[in-house]
């Protein structure tokens, strides 16, 4: 096979893994990333569930794997077109690139928590997102309460912007339950006299080691789990936050005063391809609320309209890092097989 070219859009874990895999198969690759540095959301995280592995230990091998591969940083791809056998990419900074195939690894955007006005995000400084809490753990963001405070009280709200018809997101974001459990334990380790409460609808501990972590949070770290939705957050004295909720298992209303309220924000697709995108139509309308589907479920049948356009990673739906890496490797083989048919 003569050396063929693939453009990868997005240098998150999926894009980095796919680039390394394709290069190892003898394919020429260039990566386009809208941010100033590669790594996607992974570079924002502190410790990974379920074993608290430092996120840099997962990121560094991915970055090492793309050494020598051309990466265009600060280059947001705004247009993809197809002409005969060739794909053309155009980025906001005026870069043009031609390739034999395109792999979209555009991942997700975090749900904008200010859309849930009842929680007061962006209004009360003590209301933060799960992503911001990762930055506090990493020392990149100040804590919204005095750290010398005795016995800080911290609450976590699950399903913010997920499983919520009003927000237009009916899907479960999959990783936020276990992230809340992991973060609750981290808080208890840092602030040994803290009181931590998680408010959930139901807990989805789907992965290996997740259920054990949930057990550990309750038994070893005394994290409290309350089944019930928070109705609202409002300001209390001296910068604290008052929350109202209903414990639906006990059937009683609750009022708590907290020093910090963490909103477990869900994932939304960073790029949506729809039938309106002409020949780029990939996903079925209504499938996964805008995430891109590349195959029929349970069959190897492709949904591609134009051969040569592939998708991998969390742009196909909420996914953990191991799931993302596996998917990127699998799709790279699909891309390679497609290129073989062209050569
Ligand atoms: C709060 C939180 C904590 C998490 N913690 C864990 C954890 O502990 N363990 C775990 O396994 N998983 C965790 N995850 C999930 C993990 O972040 C994802 O599995 C992973 O980031 C998916 O990688 P990706 O490459 O598909 O997408 P992303 O990480 O979103 O990367 C996509 C990349 O594409 C770029 N991009 C998008 N559009 C364009 C465009 N038009 N042009 C150019 N570039 C573009 C973006 O800038 C980004 O760099 C967590 C998720 C959340 C929300
Ligand atoms: S993983 Fe948990 S917190 Fe996240 S959307 Fe699903 S049920 Fe809600």
GROMACS .gro file of C-alpha atoms and ligand atoms in nm:
model
  404
    1UNK     CA    1   0.000   0.000   0.000
    2UNK     CA    2   0.146   0.338  -0.097
    3UNK     CA    3   0.150   0.577   0.196
    4UNK     CA    4  -0.195   0.727   0.236
    5UNK     CA    5  -0.294   1.022   0.448
    6UNK     CA    6  -0.545   1.053   0.728
    7UNK     CA    7  -0.653   1.377   0.895
    8UNK     CA    8  -0.744   1.340   1.262
    9UNK     CA    9  -0.966   1.611   1.412
   10UNK     CA   10  -0.909   1.640   1.788
   11UNK     CA   11  -0.600   1.560   1.993
   12UNK     CA   12  -0.775   1.418   2.298
   13UNK     CA   13  -0.707   1.061   2.416
   14UNK     CA   14  -0.901   0.915   2.117
   15UNK     CA   15  -0.715   1.124   1.857
   16UNK     CA   16  -0.373   1.063   2.014
   17UNK     CA   17  -0.428   0.685   2.042
   18UNK     CA   18  -0.565   0.661   1.685
   19UNK     CA   19  -0.271   0.861   1.546
   20UNK     CA   20  -0.016   0.632   1.714
   21UNK     CA   21  -0.200   0.317   1.597
   22UNK     CA   22  -0.235   0.438   1.237
   23UNK     CA   23   0.131   0.541   1.216
   24UNK     CA   24   0.232   0.196   1.347
   25UNK     CA   25   0.031   0.051   1.055
   26UNK     CA   26   0.230   0.261   0.806
   27UNK     CA   27  -0.028   0.536   0.749
   28UNK     CA   28   0.069   0.904   0.731
   29UNK     CA   29  -0.126   1.115   0.982
   30UNK     CA   30  -0.173   1.482   1.066
   31UNK     CA   31  -0.366   1.597   1.373
   32UNK     CA   32  -0.573   1.915   1.408
   33UNK     CA   33  -0.651   2.042   1.759
   34UNK     CA   34  -0.852   2.355   1.845
   35UNK     CA   35  -0.674   2.405   2.180
   36UNK     CA   36  -0.317   2.524   2.231
   37UNK     CA   37  -0.205   2.185   2.367
   38UNK     CA   38  -0.299   1.819   2.314
   39UNK     CA   39  -0.460   1.585   2.569
   40UNK     CA   40  -0.828   1.684   2.555
   41UNK     CA   41  -1.013   1.667   2.886
   42UNK     CA   42  -0.763   1.425   3.034
   43UNK     CA   43  -0.512   1.702   3.095
   44UNK     CA   44  -0.763   1.870   3.327
   45UNK     CA   45  -0.814   1.568   3.556
   46UNK     CA   46  -0.626   1.496   3.879
   47UNK     CA   47  -0.660   1.130   3.976
   48UNK     CA   48  -0.851   0.872   3.771
   49UNK     CA   49  -1.123   0.638   3.892
   50UNK     CA   50  -1.134   0.371   4.022
   51UNK     CA   51  -0.771   0.339   4.144
   52UNK     CA   52  -0.672   0.708   4.187
   53UNK     CA   53  -0.399   0.678   3.924
   54UNK     CA   54  -0.245   1.019   3.853
   55UNK     CA   55  -0.394   1.145   3.523
   56UNK     CA   56  -0.047   1.238   3.392
   57UNK     CA   57   0.047   0.867   3.407
   58UNK     CA   58  -0.226   0.802   3.152
   59UNK     CA   59  -0.158   1.115   2.945
   60UNK     CA   60   0.221   1.085   2.909
   61UNK     CA   61   0.226   0.755   2.712
   62UNK     CA   62  -0.038   0.900   2.476
   63UNK     CA   63   0.178   1.210   2.417
   64UNK     CA   64   0.493   0.997   2.373
   65UNK     CA   65   0.307   0.788   2.114
   66UNK     CA   66   0.260   1.086   1.880
   67UNK     CA   67   0.618   1.219   1.891
   68UNK     CA   68   0.720   1.304   1.535
   69UNK     CA   69   0.361   1.327   1.408
   70UNK     CA   70   0.259   1.667   1.267
   71UNK     CA   71   0.011   1.832   1.501
   72UNK     CA   72  -0.160   2.163   1.420
   73UNK     CA   73  -0.244   2.325   1.752
   74UNK     CA   74  -0.489   2.615   1.788
   75UNK     CA   75  -0.647   2.489   1.467
   76UNK     CA   76  -1.023   2.442   1.493
   77UNK     CA   77  -1.157   2.247   1.196
   78UNK     CA   78  -1.463   2.431   1.071
   79UNK     CA   79  -1.531   2.264   0.737
   80UNK     CA   80  -1.488   1.915   0.595
   81UNK     CA   81  -1.573   1.842   0.233
   82UNK     CA   82  -1.542   1.546   0.002
   83UNK     CA   83  -1.451   1.553  -0.363
   84UNK     CA   84  -1.413   1.226  -0.549
   85UNK     CA   85  -1.149   1.032  -0.360
   86UNK     CA   86  -1.018   1.321  -0.155
   87UNK     CA   87  -1.123   1.479   0.172
   88UNK     CA   88  -1.055   1.849   0.231
   89UNK     CA   89  -1.029   2.012   0.570
   90UNK     CA   90  -1.045   2.381   0.645
   91UNK     CA   91  -0.964   2.525   0.985
   92UNK     CA   92  -1.056   2.863   1.140
   93UNK     CA   93  -0.691   2.973   1.114
   94UNK     CA   94  -0.702   2.927   0.734
   95UNK     CA   95  -0.517   2.594   0.720
   96UNK     CA   96  -0.616   2.364   0.432
   97UNK     CA   97  -0.537   1.993   0.418
   98UNK     CA   98  -0.617   1.709   0.177
   99UNK     CA   99  -0.634   1.344   0.286
  100UNK     CA  100  -0.764   1.000   0.186
  101UNK     CA  101  -0.975   0.966   0.500
  102UNK     CA  102  -1.086   1.175   0.797
  103UNK     CA  103  -1.117   1.054   1.155
  104UNK     CA  104  -1.326   1.270   1.387
  105UNK     CA  105  -1.221   1.243   1.752
  106UNK     CA  106  -1.380   1.566   1.868
  107UNK     CA  107  -1.495   1.432   2.205
  108UNK     CA  108  -1.735   1.619   2.428
  109UNK     CA  109  -1.806   1.958   2.582
  110UNK     CA  110  -1.900   1.980   2.948
  111UNK     CA  111  -2.261   2.073   3.016
  112UNK     CA  112  -2.290   2.445   3.096
  113UNK     CA  113  -2.410   2.431   3.458
  114UNK     CA  114  -2.554   2.786   3.449
  115UNK     CA  115  -2.836   2.640   3.238
  116UNK     CA  116  -2.966   2.481   3.560
  117UNK     CA  117  -3.050   2.814   3.721
  118UNK     CA  118  -3.192   2.656   4.039
  119UNK     CA  119  -2.841   2.550   4.149
  120UNK     CA  120  -2.696   2.902   4.134
  121UNK     CA  121  -2.381   2.815   3.940
  122UNK     CA  122  -2.203   3.136   3.836
  123UNK     CA  123  -2.402   3.326   4.103
  124UNK     CA  124  -2.282   3.172   4.432
  125UNK     CA  125  -1.901   3.122   4.446
  126UNK     CA  126  -1.941   2.804   4.653
  127UNK     CA  127  -2.124   2.627   4.370
  128UNK     CA  128  -1.866   2.463   4.141
  129UNK     CA  129  -1.854   2.189   3.877
  130UNK     CA  130  -1.689   1.848   3.902
  131UNK     CA  131  -1.435   1.962   3.639
  132UNK     CA  132  -1.346   2.267   3.850
  133UNK     CA  133  -1.301   2.044   4.154
  134UNK     CA  134  -1.040   1.844   3.958
  135UNK     CA  135  -0.853   2.173   3.904
  136UNK     CA  136  -0.870   2.245   4.279
  137UNK     CA  137  -0.720   1.901   4.348
  138UNK     CA  138  -0.446   1.985   4.094
  139UNK     CA  139  -0.374   2.320   4.263
  140UNK     CA  140  -0.481   2.511   3.948
  141UNK     CA  141  -0.786   2.674   4.107
  142UNK     CA  142  -0.844   2.820   4.455
  143UNK     CA  143  -1.092   2.652   4.690
  144UNK     CA  144  -1.414   2.853   4.734
  145UNK     CA  145  -1.406   2.812   5.114
  146UNK     CA  146  -1.144   2.874   5.381
  147UNK     CA  147  -0.936   2.554   5.394
  148UNK     CA  148  -0.854   2.607   5.763
  149UNK     CA  149  -1.226   2.590   5.837
  150UNK     CA  150  -1.323   2.323   6.089
  151UNK     CA  151  -1.545   2.044   5.957
  152UNK     CA  152  -1.635   2.177   5.608
  153UNK     CA  153  -1.963   2.045   5.467
  154UNK     CA  154  -1.962   1.949   5.102
  155UNK     CA  155  -2.244   1.825   4.877
  156UNK     CA  156  -2.242   1.657   4.534
  157UNK     CA  157  -2.536   1.669   4.293
  158UNK     CA  158  -2.549   1.388   4.036
  159UNK     CA  159  -2.702   1.406   3.685
  160UNK     CA  160  -2.654   1.781   3.620
  161UNK     CA  161  -2.744   1.822   3.252
  162UNK     CA  162  -2.787   1.445   3.197
  163UNK     CA  163  -3.104   1.232   3.214
  164UNK     CA  164  -3.286   1.562   3.194
  165UNK     CA  165  -3.547   1.612   2.922
  166UNK     CA  166  -3.571   1.986   2.999
  167UNK     CA  167  -3.202   2.026   2.903
  168UNK     CA  168  -3.253   1.817   2.591
  169UNK     CA  169  -3.016   1.550   2.724
  170UNK     CA  170  -3.202   1.226   2.793
  171UNK     CA  171  -2.886   1.013   2.807
  172UNK     CA  172  -2.678   0.914   3.109
  173UNK     CA  173  -2.325   1.056   3.101
  174UNK     CA  174  -2.196   0.728   3.241
  175UNK     CA  175  -1.882   0.840   3.424
  176UNK     CA  176  -2.017   1.105   3.666
  177UNK     CA  177  -2.151   0.867   3.933
  178UNK     CA  178  -1.812   0.703   3.981
  179UNK     CA  179  -1.638   1.042   3.946
  180UNK     CA  180  -1.855   1.177   4.233
  181UNK     CA  181  -1.762   0.877   4.450
  182UNK     CA  182  -1.393   0.923   4.367
  183UNK     CA  183  -1.407   1.298   4.437
  184UNK     CA  184  -1.601   1.247   4.762
  185UNK     CA  185  -1.325   1.013   4.886
  186UNK     CA  186  -1.056   1.262   4.782
  187UNK     CA  187  -1.234   1.536   4.980
  188UNK     CA  188  -1.259   1.311   5.287
  189UNK     CA  189  -0.885   1.231   5.260
  190UNK     CA  190  -0.789   1.601   5.233
  191UNK     CA  191  -1.030   1.732   5.496
  192UNK     CA  192  -1.047   1.458   5.756
  193UNK     CA  193  -1.320   1.628   5.961
  194UNK     CA  194  -1.535   1.710   5.657
  195UNK     CA  195  -1.892   1.587   5.606
  196UNK     CA  196  -1.968   1.479   5.248
  197UNK     CA  197  -2.313   1.405   5.106
  198UNK     CA  198  -2.399   1.283   4.754
  199UNK     CA  199  -2.750   1.342   4.615
  200UNK     CA  200  -2.834   1.089   4.344
  201UNK     CA  201  -3.132   0.959   4.143
  202UNK     CA  202  -2.979   0.614   4.117
  203UNK     CA  203  -2.615   0.509   4.117
  204UNK     CA  204  -2.468   0.366   3.798
  205UNK     CA  205  -2.150   0.183   3.894
  206UNK     CA  206  -2.113  -0.008   3.570
  207UNK     CA  207  -1.737  -0.063   3.552
  208UNK     CA  208  -1.493  -0.304   3.713
  209UNK     CA  209  -1.397  -0.175   4.056
  210UNK     CA  210  -1.669   0.095   4.062
  211UNK     CA  211  -1.907  -0.084   4.301
  212UNK     CA  212  -1.612  -0.159   4.532
  213UNK     CA  213  -1.521   0.211   4.532
  214UNK     CA  214  -1.880   0.301   4.627
  215UNK     CA  215  -1.861   0.052   4.913
  216UNK     CA  216  -1.524   0.194   5.023
  217UNK     CA  217  -1.668   0.549   5.020
  218UNK     CA  218  -1.942   0.449   5.264
  219UNK     CA  219  -1.754   0.211   5.492
  220UNK     CA  220  -1.402   0.360   5.506
  221UNK     CA  221  -1.474   0.727   5.439
  222UNK     CA  222  -1.824   0.779   5.581
  223UNK     CA  223  -1.957   0.949   5.266
  224UNK     CA  224  -2.335   0.981   5.293
  225UNK     CA  225  -2.551   0.891   4.993
  226UNK     CA  226  -2.901   1.033   4.979
  227UNK     CA  227  -3.145   0.925   4.710
  228UNK     CA  228  -3.326   1.239   4.602
  229UNK     CA  229  -3.307   1.539   4.377
  230UNK     CA  230  -3.200   1.879   4.501
  231UNK     CA  231  -3.479   2.129   4.439
  232UNK     CA  232  -3.273   2.446   4.484
  233UNK     CA  233  -2.962   2.609   4.625
  234UNK     CA  234  -2.975   2.953   4.786
  235UNK     CA  235  -2.728   3.175   4.974
  236UNK     CA  236  -2.694   3.136   5.353
  237UNK     CA  237  -2.492   3.340   5.601
  238UNK     CA  238  -2.116   3.400   5.546
  239UNK     CA  239  -2.094   3.267   5.193
  240UNK     CA  240  -2.246   2.928   5.271
  241UNK     CA  241  -2.507   2.760   5.054
  242UNK     CA  242  -2.839   2.629   5.170
  243UNK     CA  243  -2.984   2.335   4.978
  244UNK     CA  244  -3.330   2.185   4.986
  245UNK     CA  245  -3.385   1.825   4.885
  246UNK     CA  246  -3.613   1.533   4.946
  247UNK     CA  247  -3.482   1.202   5.073
  248UNK     CA  248  -3.703   0.982   4.857
  249UNK     CA  249  -3.609   0.659   5.036
  250UNK     CA  250  -3.703   0.796   5.380
  251UNK     CA  251  -3.983   1.013   5.239
  252UNK     CA  252  -3.875   1.330   5.423
  253UNK     CA  253  -3.768   1.680   5.317
  254UNK     CA  254  -3.412   1.791   5.396
  255UNK     CA  255  -3.236   2.124   5.445
  256UNK     CA  256  -2.855   2.141   5.461
  257UNK     CA  257  -2.607   2.426   5.489
  258UNK     CA  258  -2.293   2.359   5.286
  259UNK     CA  259  -1.952   2.521   5.230
  260UNK     CA  260  -1.926   2.389   4.874
  261UNK     CA  261  -2.175   2.233   4.632
  262UNK     CA  262  -2.026   2.028   4.345
  263UNK     CA  263  -2.237   1.982   4.031
  264UNK     CA  264  -2.163   1.658   3.842
  265UNK     CA  265  -2.185   1.805   3.492
  266UNK     CA  266  -2.257   1.571   3.203
  267UNK     CA  267  -2.112   1.545   2.854
  268UNK     CA  268  -2.252   1.694   2.534
  269UNK     CA  269  -2.109   1.630   2.187
  270UNK     CA  270  -1.849   1.893   2.088
  271UNK     CA  271  -1.944   1.856   1.722
  272UNK     CA  272  -2.280   1.736   1.594
  273UNK     CA  273  -2.312   1.585   1.249
  274UNK     CA  274  -2.666   1.567   1.126
  275UNK     CA  275  -2.840   1.495   0.797
  276UNK     CA  276  -2.816   1.870   0.732
  277UNK     CA  277  -2.439   1.826   0.700
  278UNK     CA  278  -2.510   1.677   0.358
  279UNK     CA  279  -2.275   1.391   0.275
  280UNK     CA  280  -2.132   1.402   0.628
  281UNK     CA  281  -2.450   1.249   0.767
  282UNK     CA  282  -2.338   0.973   0.999
  283UNK     CA  283  -2.556   0.946   1.304
  284UNK     CA  284  -2.920   0.852   1.286
  285UNK     CA  285  -3.145   1.147   1.371
  286UNK     CA  286  -3.236   1.133   1.739
  287UNK     CA  287  -2.971   0.875   1.821
  288UNK     CA  288  -2.795   0.963   2.144
  289UNK     CA  289  -2.901   1.328   2.146
  290UNK     CA  290  -2.647   1.450   1.893
  291UNK     CA  291  -2.360   1.209   1.951
  292UNK     CA  292  -2.233   1.049   1.631
  293UNK     CA  293  -2.305   0.686   1.550
  294UNK     CA  294  -2.084   0.500   1.304
  295UNK     CA  295  -2.251   0.159   1.303
  296UNK     CA  296  -2.582  -0.010   1.352
  297UNK     CA  297  -2.593  -0.142   1.706
  298UNK     CA  298  -2.496  -0.510   1.735
  299UNK     CA  299  -2.400  -0.547   1.368
  300UNK     CA  300  -2.087  -0.459   1.171
  301UNK     CA  301  -2.297  -0.252   0.930
  302UNK     CA  302  -2.168   0.105   0.877
  303UNK     CA  303  -2.395   0.408   0.881
  304UNK     CA  304  -2.146   0.605   0.673
  305UNK     CA  305  -2.295   0.791   0.382
  306UNK     CA  306  -1.962   0.881   0.225
  307UNK     CA  307  -1.685   0.622   0.266
  308UNK     CA  308  -1.374   0.755   0.433
  309UNK     CA  309  -1.526   0.947   0.723
  310UNK     CA  310  -1.477   0.779   1.062
  311UNK     CA  311  -1.553   0.868   1.424
  312UNK     CA  312  -1.396   0.744   1.749
  313UNK     CA  313  -1.402   0.813   2.122
  314UNK     CA  314  -1.644   1.019   2.329
  315UNK     CA  315  -1.786   1.201   2.025
  316UNK     CA  316  -1.988   0.878   1.984
  317UNK     CA  317  -2.130   0.899   2.337
  318UNK     CA  318  -2.016   0.932   2.698
  319UNK     CA  319  -1.718   0.702   2.756
  320UNK     CA  320  -1.445   0.637   3.011
  321UNK     CA  321  -1.079   0.662   2.919
  322UNK     CA  322  -1.023   0.283   2.878
  323UNK     CA  323  -1.336   0.260   2.656
  324UNK     CA  324  -1.213   0.557   2.451
  325UNK     CA  325  -0.867   0.406   2.401
  326UNK     CA  326  -1.013   0.069   2.294
  327UNK     CA  327  -1.251   0.236   2.051
  328UNK     CA  328  -0.973   0.448   1.898
  329UNK     CA  329  -0.763   0.134   1.837
  330UNK     CA  330  -1.059  -0.054   1.683
  331UNK     CA  331  -1.160   0.234   1.454
  332UNK     CA  332  -0.797   0.277   1.343
  333UNK     CA  333  -0.814  -0.078   1.205
  334UNK     CA  334  -1.137   0.016   1.019
  335UNK     CA  335  -0.957   0.319   0.870
  336UNK     CA  336  -0.660   0.103   0.771
  337UNK     CA  337  -0.885  -0.157   0.602
  338UNK     CA  338  -1.066   0.122   0.415
  339UNK     CA  339  -0.735   0.263   0.287
  340UNK     CA  340  -0.633  -0.086   0.169
  341UNK     CA  341  -0.945  -0.103  -0.050
  342UNK     CA  342  -0.845   0.229  -0.210
  343UNK     CA  343  -0.482   0.143  -0.285
  344LIG     C1  344  -1.547   1.538   3.529
  344LIG     C2  345  -1.496   1.420   3.449
  344LIG     C3  346  -1.399   1.337   3.505
  344LIG     C4  347  -1.353   1.224   3.434
  344LIG     N1  348  -1.264   1.141   3.495
  344LIG     C5  349  -1.232   1.024   3.432
  344LIG     C6  350  -1.150   0.925   3.500
  344LIG     O1  351  -1.110   0.943   3.615
  344LIG     N2  352  -1.124   0.808   3.433
  344LIG     C7  353  -1.171   0.782   3.306
  344LIG     O2  354  -1.149   0.672   3.252
  344LIG     N3  355  -1.245   0.877   3.239
  344LIG     C8  356  -1.276   0.995   3.299
  344LIG     N4  357  -1.354   1.087   3.233
  344LIG     C9  358  -1.387   1.061   3.090
  344LIG    C10  359  -1.269   1.106   2.997
  344LIG     O3  360  -1.248   1.245   3.015
  344LIG    C11  361  -1.306   1.073   2.850
  344LIG     O4  362  -1.316   0.932   2.838
  344LIG    C12  363  -1.200   1.120   2.750
  344LIG     O5  364  -1.165   1.256   2.770
  344LIG    C13  365  -1.254   1.103   2.607
  344LIG     O6  366  -1.152   1.135   2.516
  344LIG     P1  367  -1.183   1.193   2.369
  344LIG     O7  368  -1.052   1.208   2.302
  344LIG     O8  369  -1.286   1.110   2.303
  344LIG     O9  370  -1.251   1.335   2.394
  344LIG     P2  371  -1.191   1.473   2.459
  344LIG    O10  372  -1.110   1.444   2.579
  344LIG    O11  373  -1.310   1.563   2.472
  344LIG    O12  374  -1.095   1.528   2.343
  344LIG    C14  375  -1.147   1.580   2.222
  344LIG    C15  376  -1.051   1.680   2.162
  344LIG    O13  377  -1.102   1.727   2.035
  344LIG    C16  378  -1.081   1.868   2.025
  344LIG     N5  379  -1.178   1.924   1.928
  344LIG    C17  380  -1.314   1.928   1.939
  344LIG     N6  381  -1.368   1.987   1.829
  344LIG    C18  382  -1.264   2.022   1.748
  344LIG    C19  383  -1.256   2.085   1.619
  344LIG     N7  384  -1.365   2.126   1.552
  344LIG     N8  385  -1.132   2.106   1.563
  344LIG    C20  386  -1.019   2.066   1.630
  344LIG     N9  387  -1.021   2.005   1.752
  344LIG    C21  388  -1.142   1.982   1.810
  344LIG    C22  389  -1.101   1.916   2.169
  344LIG    O14  390  -1.041   2.044   2.188
  344LIG    C23  391  -1.032   1.805   2.249
  344LIG    O15  392  -0.893   1.831   2.266
  344LIG    C24  393  -1.402   1.199   3.301
  344LIG    C25  394  -1.496   1.285   3.245
  344LIG    C26  395  -1.546   1.393   3.318
  344LIG    C27  396  -1.651   1.482   3.256
  345LIG     S1  397  -2.343   0.843   3.553
  345LIG    FE1  398  -2.469   0.881   3.734
  345LIG     S2  399  -2.455   1.106   3.763
  345LIG    FE2  400  -2.392   1.065   3.554
  345LIG     S3  401  -2.578   1.090   3.433
  345LIG    FE3  402  -2.557   0.870   3.480
  345LIG     S4  403  -2.675   0.838   3.665
  345LIG    FE4  404  -2.641   1.060   3.645
   0.00000   0.00000   0.00000
